[in-house]
Short mmCIF file of C-alpha atoms in Angstrom, two decimals:
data_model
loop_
_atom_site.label_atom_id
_atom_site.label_comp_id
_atom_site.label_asym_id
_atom_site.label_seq_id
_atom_site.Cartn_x
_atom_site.Cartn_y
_atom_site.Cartn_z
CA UNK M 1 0.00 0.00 0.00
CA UNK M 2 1.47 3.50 -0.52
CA UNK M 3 1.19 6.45 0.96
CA UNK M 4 1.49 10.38 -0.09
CA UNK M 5 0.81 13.14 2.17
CA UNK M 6 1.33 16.76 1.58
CA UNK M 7 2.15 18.60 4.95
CA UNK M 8 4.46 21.28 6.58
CA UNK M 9 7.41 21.94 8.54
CA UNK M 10 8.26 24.70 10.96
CA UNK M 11 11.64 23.96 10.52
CA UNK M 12 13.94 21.63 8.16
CA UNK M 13 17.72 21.14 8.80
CA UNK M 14 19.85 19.98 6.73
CA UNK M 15 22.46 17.19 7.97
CA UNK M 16 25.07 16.14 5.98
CA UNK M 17 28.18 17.06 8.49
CA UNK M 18 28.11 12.93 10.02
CA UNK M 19 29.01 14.12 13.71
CA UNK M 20 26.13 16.89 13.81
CA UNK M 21 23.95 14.02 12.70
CA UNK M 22 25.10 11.72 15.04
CA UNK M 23 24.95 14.30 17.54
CA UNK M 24 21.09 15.00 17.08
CA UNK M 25 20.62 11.08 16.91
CA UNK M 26 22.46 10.70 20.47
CA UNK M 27 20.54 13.38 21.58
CA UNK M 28 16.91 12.67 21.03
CA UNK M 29 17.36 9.14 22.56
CA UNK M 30 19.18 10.71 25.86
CA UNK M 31 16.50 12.94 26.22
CA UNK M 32 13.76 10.98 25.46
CA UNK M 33 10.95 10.52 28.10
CA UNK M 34 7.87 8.48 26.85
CA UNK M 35 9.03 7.01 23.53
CA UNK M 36 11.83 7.22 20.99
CA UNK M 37 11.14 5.08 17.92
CA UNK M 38 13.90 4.15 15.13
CA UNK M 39 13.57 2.49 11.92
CA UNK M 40 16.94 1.61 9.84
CA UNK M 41 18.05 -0.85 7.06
CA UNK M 42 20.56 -2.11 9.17
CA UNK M 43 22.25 -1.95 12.67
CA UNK M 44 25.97 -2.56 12.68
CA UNK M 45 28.36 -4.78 14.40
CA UNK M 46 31.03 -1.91 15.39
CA UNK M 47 31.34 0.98 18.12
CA UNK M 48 29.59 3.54 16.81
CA UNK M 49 26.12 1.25 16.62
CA UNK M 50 26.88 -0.14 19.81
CA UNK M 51 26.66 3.40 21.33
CA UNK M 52 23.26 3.81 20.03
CA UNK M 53 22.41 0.42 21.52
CA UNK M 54 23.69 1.04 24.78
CA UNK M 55 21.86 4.57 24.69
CA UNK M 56 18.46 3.01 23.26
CA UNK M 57 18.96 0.23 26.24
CA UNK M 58 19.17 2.71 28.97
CA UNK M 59 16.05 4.62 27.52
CA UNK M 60 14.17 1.33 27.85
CA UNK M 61 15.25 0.75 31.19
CA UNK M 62 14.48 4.53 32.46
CA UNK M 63 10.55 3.39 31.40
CA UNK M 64 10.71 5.35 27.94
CA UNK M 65 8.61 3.19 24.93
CA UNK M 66 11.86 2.23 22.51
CA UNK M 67 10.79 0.55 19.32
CA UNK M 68 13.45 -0.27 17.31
CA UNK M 69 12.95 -1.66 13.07
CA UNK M 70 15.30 -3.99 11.62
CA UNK M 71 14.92 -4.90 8.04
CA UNK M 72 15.55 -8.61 8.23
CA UNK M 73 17.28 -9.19 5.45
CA UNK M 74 19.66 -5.94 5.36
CA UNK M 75 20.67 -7.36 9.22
CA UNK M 76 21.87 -10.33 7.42
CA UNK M 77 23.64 -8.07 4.76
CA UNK M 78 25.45 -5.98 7.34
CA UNK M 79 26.90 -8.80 9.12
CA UNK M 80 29.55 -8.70 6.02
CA UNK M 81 29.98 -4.99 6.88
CA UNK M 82 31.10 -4.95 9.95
CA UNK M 83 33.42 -7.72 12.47
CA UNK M 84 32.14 -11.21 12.86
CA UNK M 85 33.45 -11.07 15.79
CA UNK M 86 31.31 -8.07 17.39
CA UNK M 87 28.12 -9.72 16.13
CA UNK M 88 27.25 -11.41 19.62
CA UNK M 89 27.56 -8.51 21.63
CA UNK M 90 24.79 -6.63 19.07
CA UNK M 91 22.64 -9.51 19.29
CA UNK M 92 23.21 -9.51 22.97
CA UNK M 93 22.25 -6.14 23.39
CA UNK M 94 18.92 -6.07 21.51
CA UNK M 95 18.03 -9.13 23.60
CA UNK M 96 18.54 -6.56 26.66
CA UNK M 97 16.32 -4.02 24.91
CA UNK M 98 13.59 -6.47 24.68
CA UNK M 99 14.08 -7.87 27.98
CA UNK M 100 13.78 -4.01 29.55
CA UNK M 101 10.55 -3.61 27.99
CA UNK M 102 11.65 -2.41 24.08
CA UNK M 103 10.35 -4.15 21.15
CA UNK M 104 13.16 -4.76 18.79
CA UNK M 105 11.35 -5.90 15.16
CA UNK M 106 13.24 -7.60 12.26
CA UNK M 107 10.92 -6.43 9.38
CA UNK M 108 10.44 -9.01 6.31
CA UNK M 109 7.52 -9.02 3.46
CA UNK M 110 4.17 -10.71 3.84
CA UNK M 111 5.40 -11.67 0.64
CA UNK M 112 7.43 -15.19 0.03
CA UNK M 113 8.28 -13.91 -3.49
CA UNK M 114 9.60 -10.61 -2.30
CA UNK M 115 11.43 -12.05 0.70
CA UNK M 116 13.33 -15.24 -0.94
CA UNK M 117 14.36 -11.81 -3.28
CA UNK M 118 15.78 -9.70 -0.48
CA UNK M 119 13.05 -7.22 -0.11
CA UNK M 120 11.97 -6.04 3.01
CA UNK M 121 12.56 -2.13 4.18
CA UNK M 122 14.15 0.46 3.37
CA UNK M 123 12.92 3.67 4.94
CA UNK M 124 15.31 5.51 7.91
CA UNK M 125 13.03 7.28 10.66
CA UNK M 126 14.08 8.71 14.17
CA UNK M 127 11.30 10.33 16.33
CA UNK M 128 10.51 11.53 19.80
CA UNK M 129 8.15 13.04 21.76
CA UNK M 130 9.91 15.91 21.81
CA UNK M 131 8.30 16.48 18.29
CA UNK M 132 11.40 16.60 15.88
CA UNK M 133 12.10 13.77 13.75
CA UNK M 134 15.02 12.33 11.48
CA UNK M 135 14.54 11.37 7.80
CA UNK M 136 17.01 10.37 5.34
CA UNK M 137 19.56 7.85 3.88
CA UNK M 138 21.81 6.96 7.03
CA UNK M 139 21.53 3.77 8.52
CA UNK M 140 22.94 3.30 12.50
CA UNK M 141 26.55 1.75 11.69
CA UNK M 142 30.17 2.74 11.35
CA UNK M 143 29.99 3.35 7.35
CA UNK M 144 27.12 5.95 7.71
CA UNK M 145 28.65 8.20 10.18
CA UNK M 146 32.67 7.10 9.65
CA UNK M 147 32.89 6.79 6.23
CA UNK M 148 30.25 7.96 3.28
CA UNK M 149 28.53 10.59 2.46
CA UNK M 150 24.90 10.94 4.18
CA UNK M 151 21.52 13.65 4.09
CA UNK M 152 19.38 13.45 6.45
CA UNK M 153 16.56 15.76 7.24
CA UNK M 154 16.15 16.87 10.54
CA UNK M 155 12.28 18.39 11.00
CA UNK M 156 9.64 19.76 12.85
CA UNK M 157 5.74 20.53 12.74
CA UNK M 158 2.98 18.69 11.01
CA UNK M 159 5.22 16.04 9.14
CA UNK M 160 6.61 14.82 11.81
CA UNK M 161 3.21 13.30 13.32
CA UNK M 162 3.27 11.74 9.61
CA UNK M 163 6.92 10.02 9.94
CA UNK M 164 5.79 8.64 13.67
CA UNK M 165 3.00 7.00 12.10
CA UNK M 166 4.97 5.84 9.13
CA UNK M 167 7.38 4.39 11.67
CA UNK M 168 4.75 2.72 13.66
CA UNK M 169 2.98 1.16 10.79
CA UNK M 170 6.39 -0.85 10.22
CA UNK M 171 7.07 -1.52 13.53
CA UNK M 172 3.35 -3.26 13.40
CA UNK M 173 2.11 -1.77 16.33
CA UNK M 174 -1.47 -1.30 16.56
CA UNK M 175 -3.79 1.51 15.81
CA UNK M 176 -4.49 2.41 19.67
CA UNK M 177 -0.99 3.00 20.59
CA UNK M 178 -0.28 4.59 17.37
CA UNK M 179 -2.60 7.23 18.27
CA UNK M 180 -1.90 7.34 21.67
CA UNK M 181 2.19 8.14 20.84
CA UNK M 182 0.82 10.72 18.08
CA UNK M 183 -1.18 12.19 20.97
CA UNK M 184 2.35 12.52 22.77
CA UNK M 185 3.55 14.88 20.30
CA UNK M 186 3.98 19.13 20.62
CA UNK M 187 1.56 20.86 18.76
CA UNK M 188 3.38 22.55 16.07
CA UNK M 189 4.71 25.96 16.97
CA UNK M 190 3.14 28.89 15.27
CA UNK M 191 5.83 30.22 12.59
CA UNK M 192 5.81 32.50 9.90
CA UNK M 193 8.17 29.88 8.20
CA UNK M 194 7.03 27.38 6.53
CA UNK M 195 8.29 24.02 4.35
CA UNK M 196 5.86 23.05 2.05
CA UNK M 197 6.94 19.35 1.79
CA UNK M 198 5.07 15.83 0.01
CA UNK M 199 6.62 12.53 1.50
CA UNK M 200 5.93 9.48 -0.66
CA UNK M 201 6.37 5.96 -0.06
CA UNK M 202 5.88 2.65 -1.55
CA UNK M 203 5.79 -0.77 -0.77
CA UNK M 204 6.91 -2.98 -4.19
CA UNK M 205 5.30 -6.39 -2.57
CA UNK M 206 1.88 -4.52 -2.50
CA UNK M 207 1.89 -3.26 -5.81
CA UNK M 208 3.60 -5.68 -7.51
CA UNK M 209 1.66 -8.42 -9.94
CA UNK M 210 1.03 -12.12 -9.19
CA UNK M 211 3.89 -13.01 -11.73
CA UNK M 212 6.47 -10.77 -10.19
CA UNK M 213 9.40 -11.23 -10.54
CA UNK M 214 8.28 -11.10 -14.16
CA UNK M 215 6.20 -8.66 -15.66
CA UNK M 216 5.24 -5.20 -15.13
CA UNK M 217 6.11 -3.48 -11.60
CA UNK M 218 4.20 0.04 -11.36
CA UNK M 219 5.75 1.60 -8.43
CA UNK M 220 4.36 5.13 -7.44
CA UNK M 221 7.07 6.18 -6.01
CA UNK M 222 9.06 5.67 -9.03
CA UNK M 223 6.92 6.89 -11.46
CA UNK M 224 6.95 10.01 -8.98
CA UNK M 225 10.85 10.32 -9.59
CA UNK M 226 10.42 9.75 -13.80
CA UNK M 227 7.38 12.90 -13.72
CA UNK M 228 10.08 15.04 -11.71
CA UNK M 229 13.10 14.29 -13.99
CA UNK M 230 10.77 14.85 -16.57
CA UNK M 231 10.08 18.14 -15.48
CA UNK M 232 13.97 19.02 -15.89
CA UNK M 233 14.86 21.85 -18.14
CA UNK M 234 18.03 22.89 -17.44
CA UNK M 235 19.84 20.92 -14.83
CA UNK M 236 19.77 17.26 -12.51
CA UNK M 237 22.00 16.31 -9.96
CA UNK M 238 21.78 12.94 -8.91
CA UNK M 239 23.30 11.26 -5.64
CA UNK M 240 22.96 7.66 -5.39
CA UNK M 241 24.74 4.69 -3.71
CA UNK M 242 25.03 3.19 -7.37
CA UNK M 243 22.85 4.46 -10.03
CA UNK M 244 22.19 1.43 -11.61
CA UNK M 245 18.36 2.50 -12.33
CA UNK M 246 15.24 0.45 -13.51
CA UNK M 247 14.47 0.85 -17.18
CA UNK M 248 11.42 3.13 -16.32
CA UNK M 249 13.76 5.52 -14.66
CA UNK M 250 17.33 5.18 -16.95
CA UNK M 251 14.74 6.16 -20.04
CA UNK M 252 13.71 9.28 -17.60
CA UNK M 253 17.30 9.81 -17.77
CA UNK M 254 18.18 9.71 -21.21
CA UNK M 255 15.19 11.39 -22.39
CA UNK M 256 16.39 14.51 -19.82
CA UNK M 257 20.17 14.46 -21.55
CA UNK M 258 18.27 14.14 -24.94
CA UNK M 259 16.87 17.73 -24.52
CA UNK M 260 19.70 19.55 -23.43
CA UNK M 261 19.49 18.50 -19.85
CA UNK M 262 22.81 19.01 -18.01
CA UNK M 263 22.82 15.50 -16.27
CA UNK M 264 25.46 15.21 -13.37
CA UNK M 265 25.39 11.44 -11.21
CA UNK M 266 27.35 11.31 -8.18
CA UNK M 267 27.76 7.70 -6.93
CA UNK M 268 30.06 5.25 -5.40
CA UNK M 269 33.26 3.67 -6.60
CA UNK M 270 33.68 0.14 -6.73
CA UNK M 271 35.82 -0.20 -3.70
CA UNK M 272 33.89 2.04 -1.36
CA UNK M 273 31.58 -1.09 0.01
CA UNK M 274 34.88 -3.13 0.67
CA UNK M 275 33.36 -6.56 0.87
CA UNK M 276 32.46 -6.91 -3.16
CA UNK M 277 32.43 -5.23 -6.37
CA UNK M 278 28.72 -6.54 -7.30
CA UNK M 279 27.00 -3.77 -6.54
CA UNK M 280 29.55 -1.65 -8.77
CA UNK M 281 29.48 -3.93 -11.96
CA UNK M 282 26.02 -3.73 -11.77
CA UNK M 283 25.85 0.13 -12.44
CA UNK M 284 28.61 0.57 -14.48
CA UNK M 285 26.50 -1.57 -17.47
CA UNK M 286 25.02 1.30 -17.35
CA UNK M 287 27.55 3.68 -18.00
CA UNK M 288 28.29 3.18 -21.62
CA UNK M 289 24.88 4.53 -22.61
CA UNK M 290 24.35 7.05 -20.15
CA UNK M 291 27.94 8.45 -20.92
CA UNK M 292 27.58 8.44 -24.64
CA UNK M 293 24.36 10.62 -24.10
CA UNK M 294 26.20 13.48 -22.51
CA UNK M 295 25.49 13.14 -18.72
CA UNK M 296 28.63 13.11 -16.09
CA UNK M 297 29.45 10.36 -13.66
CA UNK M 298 31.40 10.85 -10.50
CA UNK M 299 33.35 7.95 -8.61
CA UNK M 300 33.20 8.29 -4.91
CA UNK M 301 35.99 6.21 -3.31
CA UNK M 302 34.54 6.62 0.40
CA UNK M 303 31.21 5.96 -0.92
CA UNK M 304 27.96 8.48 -1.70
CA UNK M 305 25.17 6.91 0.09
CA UNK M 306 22.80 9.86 -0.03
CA UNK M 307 19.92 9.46 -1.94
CA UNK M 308 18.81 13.18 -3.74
CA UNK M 309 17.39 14.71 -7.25
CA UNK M 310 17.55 18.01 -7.74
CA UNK M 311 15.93 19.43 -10.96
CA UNK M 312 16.66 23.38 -11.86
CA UNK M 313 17.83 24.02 -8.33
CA UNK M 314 14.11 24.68 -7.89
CA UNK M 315 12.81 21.20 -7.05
CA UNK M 316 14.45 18.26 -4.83
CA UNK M 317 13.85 14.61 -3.40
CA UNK M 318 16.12 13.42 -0.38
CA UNK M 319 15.31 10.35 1.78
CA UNK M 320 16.12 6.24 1.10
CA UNK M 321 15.15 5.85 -2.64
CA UNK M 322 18.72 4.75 -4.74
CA UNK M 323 18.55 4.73 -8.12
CA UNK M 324 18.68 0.59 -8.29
CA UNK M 325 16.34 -2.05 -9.74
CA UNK M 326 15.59 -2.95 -5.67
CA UNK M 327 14.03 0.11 -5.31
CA UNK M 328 11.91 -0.17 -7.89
CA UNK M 329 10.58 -4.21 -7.21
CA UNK M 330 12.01 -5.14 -3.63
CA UNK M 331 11.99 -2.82 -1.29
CA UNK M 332 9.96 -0.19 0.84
CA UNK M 333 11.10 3.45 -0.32
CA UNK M 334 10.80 6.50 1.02
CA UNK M 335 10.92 10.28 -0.06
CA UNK M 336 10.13 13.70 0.83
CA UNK M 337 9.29 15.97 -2.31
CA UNK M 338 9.97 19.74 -2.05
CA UNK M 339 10.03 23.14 -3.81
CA UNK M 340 11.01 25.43 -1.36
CA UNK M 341 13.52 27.74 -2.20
CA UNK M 342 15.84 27.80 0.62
CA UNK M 343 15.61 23.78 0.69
CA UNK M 344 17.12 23.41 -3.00
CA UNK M 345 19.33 25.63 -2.23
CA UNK M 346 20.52 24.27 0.28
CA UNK M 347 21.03 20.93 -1.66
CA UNK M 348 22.51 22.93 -4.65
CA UNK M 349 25.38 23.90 -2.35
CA UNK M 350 25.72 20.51 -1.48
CA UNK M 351 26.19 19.73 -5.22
CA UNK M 352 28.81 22.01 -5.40
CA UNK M 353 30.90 20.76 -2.72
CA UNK M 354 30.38 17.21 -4.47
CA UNK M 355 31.87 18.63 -7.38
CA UNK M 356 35.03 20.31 -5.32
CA UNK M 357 35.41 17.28 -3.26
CA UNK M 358 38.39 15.79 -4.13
CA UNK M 359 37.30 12.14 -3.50
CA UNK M 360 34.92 12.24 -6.39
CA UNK M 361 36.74 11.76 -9.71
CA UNK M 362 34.93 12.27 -12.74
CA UNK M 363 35.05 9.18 -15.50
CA UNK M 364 37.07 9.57 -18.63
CA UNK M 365 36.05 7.97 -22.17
CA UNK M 366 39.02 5.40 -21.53
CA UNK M 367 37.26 4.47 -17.94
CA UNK M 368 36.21 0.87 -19.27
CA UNK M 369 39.94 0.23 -21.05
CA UNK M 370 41.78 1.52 -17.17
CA UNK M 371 39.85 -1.23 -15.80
CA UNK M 372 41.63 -4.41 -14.39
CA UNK M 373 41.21 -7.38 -16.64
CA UNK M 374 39.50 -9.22 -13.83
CA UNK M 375 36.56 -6.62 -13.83
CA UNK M 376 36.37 -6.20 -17.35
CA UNK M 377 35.49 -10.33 -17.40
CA UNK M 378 33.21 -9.78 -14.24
CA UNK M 379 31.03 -7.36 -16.26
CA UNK M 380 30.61 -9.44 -19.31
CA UNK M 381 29.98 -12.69 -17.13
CA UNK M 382 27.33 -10.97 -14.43
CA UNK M 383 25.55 -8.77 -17.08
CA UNK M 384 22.27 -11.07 -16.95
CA UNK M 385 22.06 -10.95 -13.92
CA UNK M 386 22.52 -6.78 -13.00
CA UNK M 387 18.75 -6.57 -11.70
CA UNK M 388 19.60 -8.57 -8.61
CA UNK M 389 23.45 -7.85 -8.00
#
């Protein structure tokens, strides 16, 4: 089932410095007093999750409500992410927040198609009842706040009653105490300011046909992406993990360079996961066509994990949707659609610092020839199967 809702904010913050982020993470749970929930793709076996553990453990144990969302099958991804080793003491402490009265959920489809396919969710929420909430790409582990490049929104006023209820609904808790932690929240604050904002999310096992994983997938969500990149008259900026896109979306793209569209991508290079090069084959298939159309691809090394479009500088769309075939057909997505001015400009800044950065190196026409042997082969073997890698 998807959702859409057009509401407001009193206040938006952008976070893409990884220690303010953390900061206002650490924060909200240490001050929390009736409930603090938390939705993420993944919770990781290192320090930096294990602080947020420790922190959501003693909120539990103070009396404060701590739910806590776990996509099931991104737990099992992570595990390659971080030390073996540490993975006991994370499970250890979740047991804890259960046993003090938390409710720690591993999230997985109703669907047996979409789960034997890795879907599951993929939406990042933080709220309080101190009425601000977190939105965005970073999942609770080392990589998000050590290593790539992150947005998260940080908000307040009439969306954030929205996000709590979002982050309910996956936690599966019912409709009573849904209401009753909505009923927790501030009333917004009366401001001259305000964000006009449209969050969107979709949920592929819902809308997906009986004969998925063939056929047809119409996803909202995406075809909410295509309309805005078809809007594009002048400029889009792209920041994805990999932008290895479904069809629907890479026509979007080449029908935006086709008309004159300055098309910049900013993604990850093949080493910035570590653990495999899968991910990285699979989106540089793309390349060739993309390329020969006009549009520029940056390499992170670090990794970009953030998940934005910005079309003109006028419009933008931040929160957990990559540019990948999973988050067209496998997995819940999430975004928050805006025009404001002072928004997109904020994230055209950010574009230009992406450009600056030094860790993002532009592809040459001789990329594919500067490539080892070994991952030239790798592409030509694993090209069938670039939907699922």
């Amino acid at each position: 089932m998807s959702s859409a809702r057009d509401s407001t904010a009193t206040r938006v913050k952008v976070l893409t410095d990884r220690e303010d982020e953390w900061a206002v993470r650490m924060e909200m749970v240490n001050r929390a007093e009736r409930f603090v929930l938390l939705t993420t793709y993944y919770f990781g076996n290192d320090e930096r999750s294990g602080r947020m553990a420790d922190a959501l453990l003693a909120a539990a144990r103070r009396g404060v409500r701590v739910v806590l969302v776990l996509d099931s099958f991104g737990q099992r991804l992570a595990q390659n992410l971080g030390s073996p080793s540490a993975s006991p003491r994370l499970l250890e402490r979740l047991r804890d927040i259960d046993s003090a009265g938390g409710l720690v959920v591993y999230y997985a489809p109703n669907s047996l198609r979409h789960r034997l396919v890795g879907g599951g969710l993929h939406v990042k929420i933080q709220v309080s009842e101190a009425g601000v909430a977190l939105f965005g790409s970073s999942n609770i582990a080392h990589h998000s706040f050590s290593q790539w490049n992150e947005v998260s929104l940080e908000v307040e006023g009439a969306i954030v009653a929205h996000l709590l209820q979002e982050a309910c609904r996956f936690a599966g808790l019912p409709e009573g105490e849904t209401a009753a932690l909505t009923g927790l929240l501030p009333a917004p604050l009366v401001s001259e300011q305000r964000y006009s904002l449209r969050y969107v999310r979709e949920d592929p096992a819902e809308c997906c046909g009986p004969l998925f994983p063939f056929g047809t997938v119409h996803n909202r969500l995406t075809d909410e992406i295509v309309q805005l990149i078809d809007g594009a008259q002048r400029s889009l900026c792209i920041a994805s993990l990999y932008c290895k896109p479904a069809p629907v979306l890479k026509a979007a793209i080449l029908r935006a360079c086709r008309r004159g569209v300055d098309v910049e991508i900013f993604h990850s290079h093949r080493d910035s996961l570590g653990v495999t090069h899968f991910p990285w084959i699979s989106a540089s298939i793309q390349y060739g066509s993309i390329l020969k159309e006009g549009a520029r691809i940056y390499e992170n090394r670090p990794g970009e994990h953030s998940k934005v479009l910005l079309v003109d500088n006028r419009q933008v769309a931040v929160g957990s949707y990559n540019l990948e075939h999973a988050a067209h057909d496998r997995l819940i997505e999430a975004m928050i659609f805006s025009d404001d001015e002072a928004l997109c400009d904020r994230f055209r800044a950010l574009f230009e610092t992406l450009r600056r950065s030094p860790g993002n190196v532009a592809l040459t026409p001789a990329w594919l020839s500067e490539l080892p042997l070994q991952l030239q082969v790798k592409r030509w073997l694993y090209r069938p199967l670039q939907r699922w890698i």
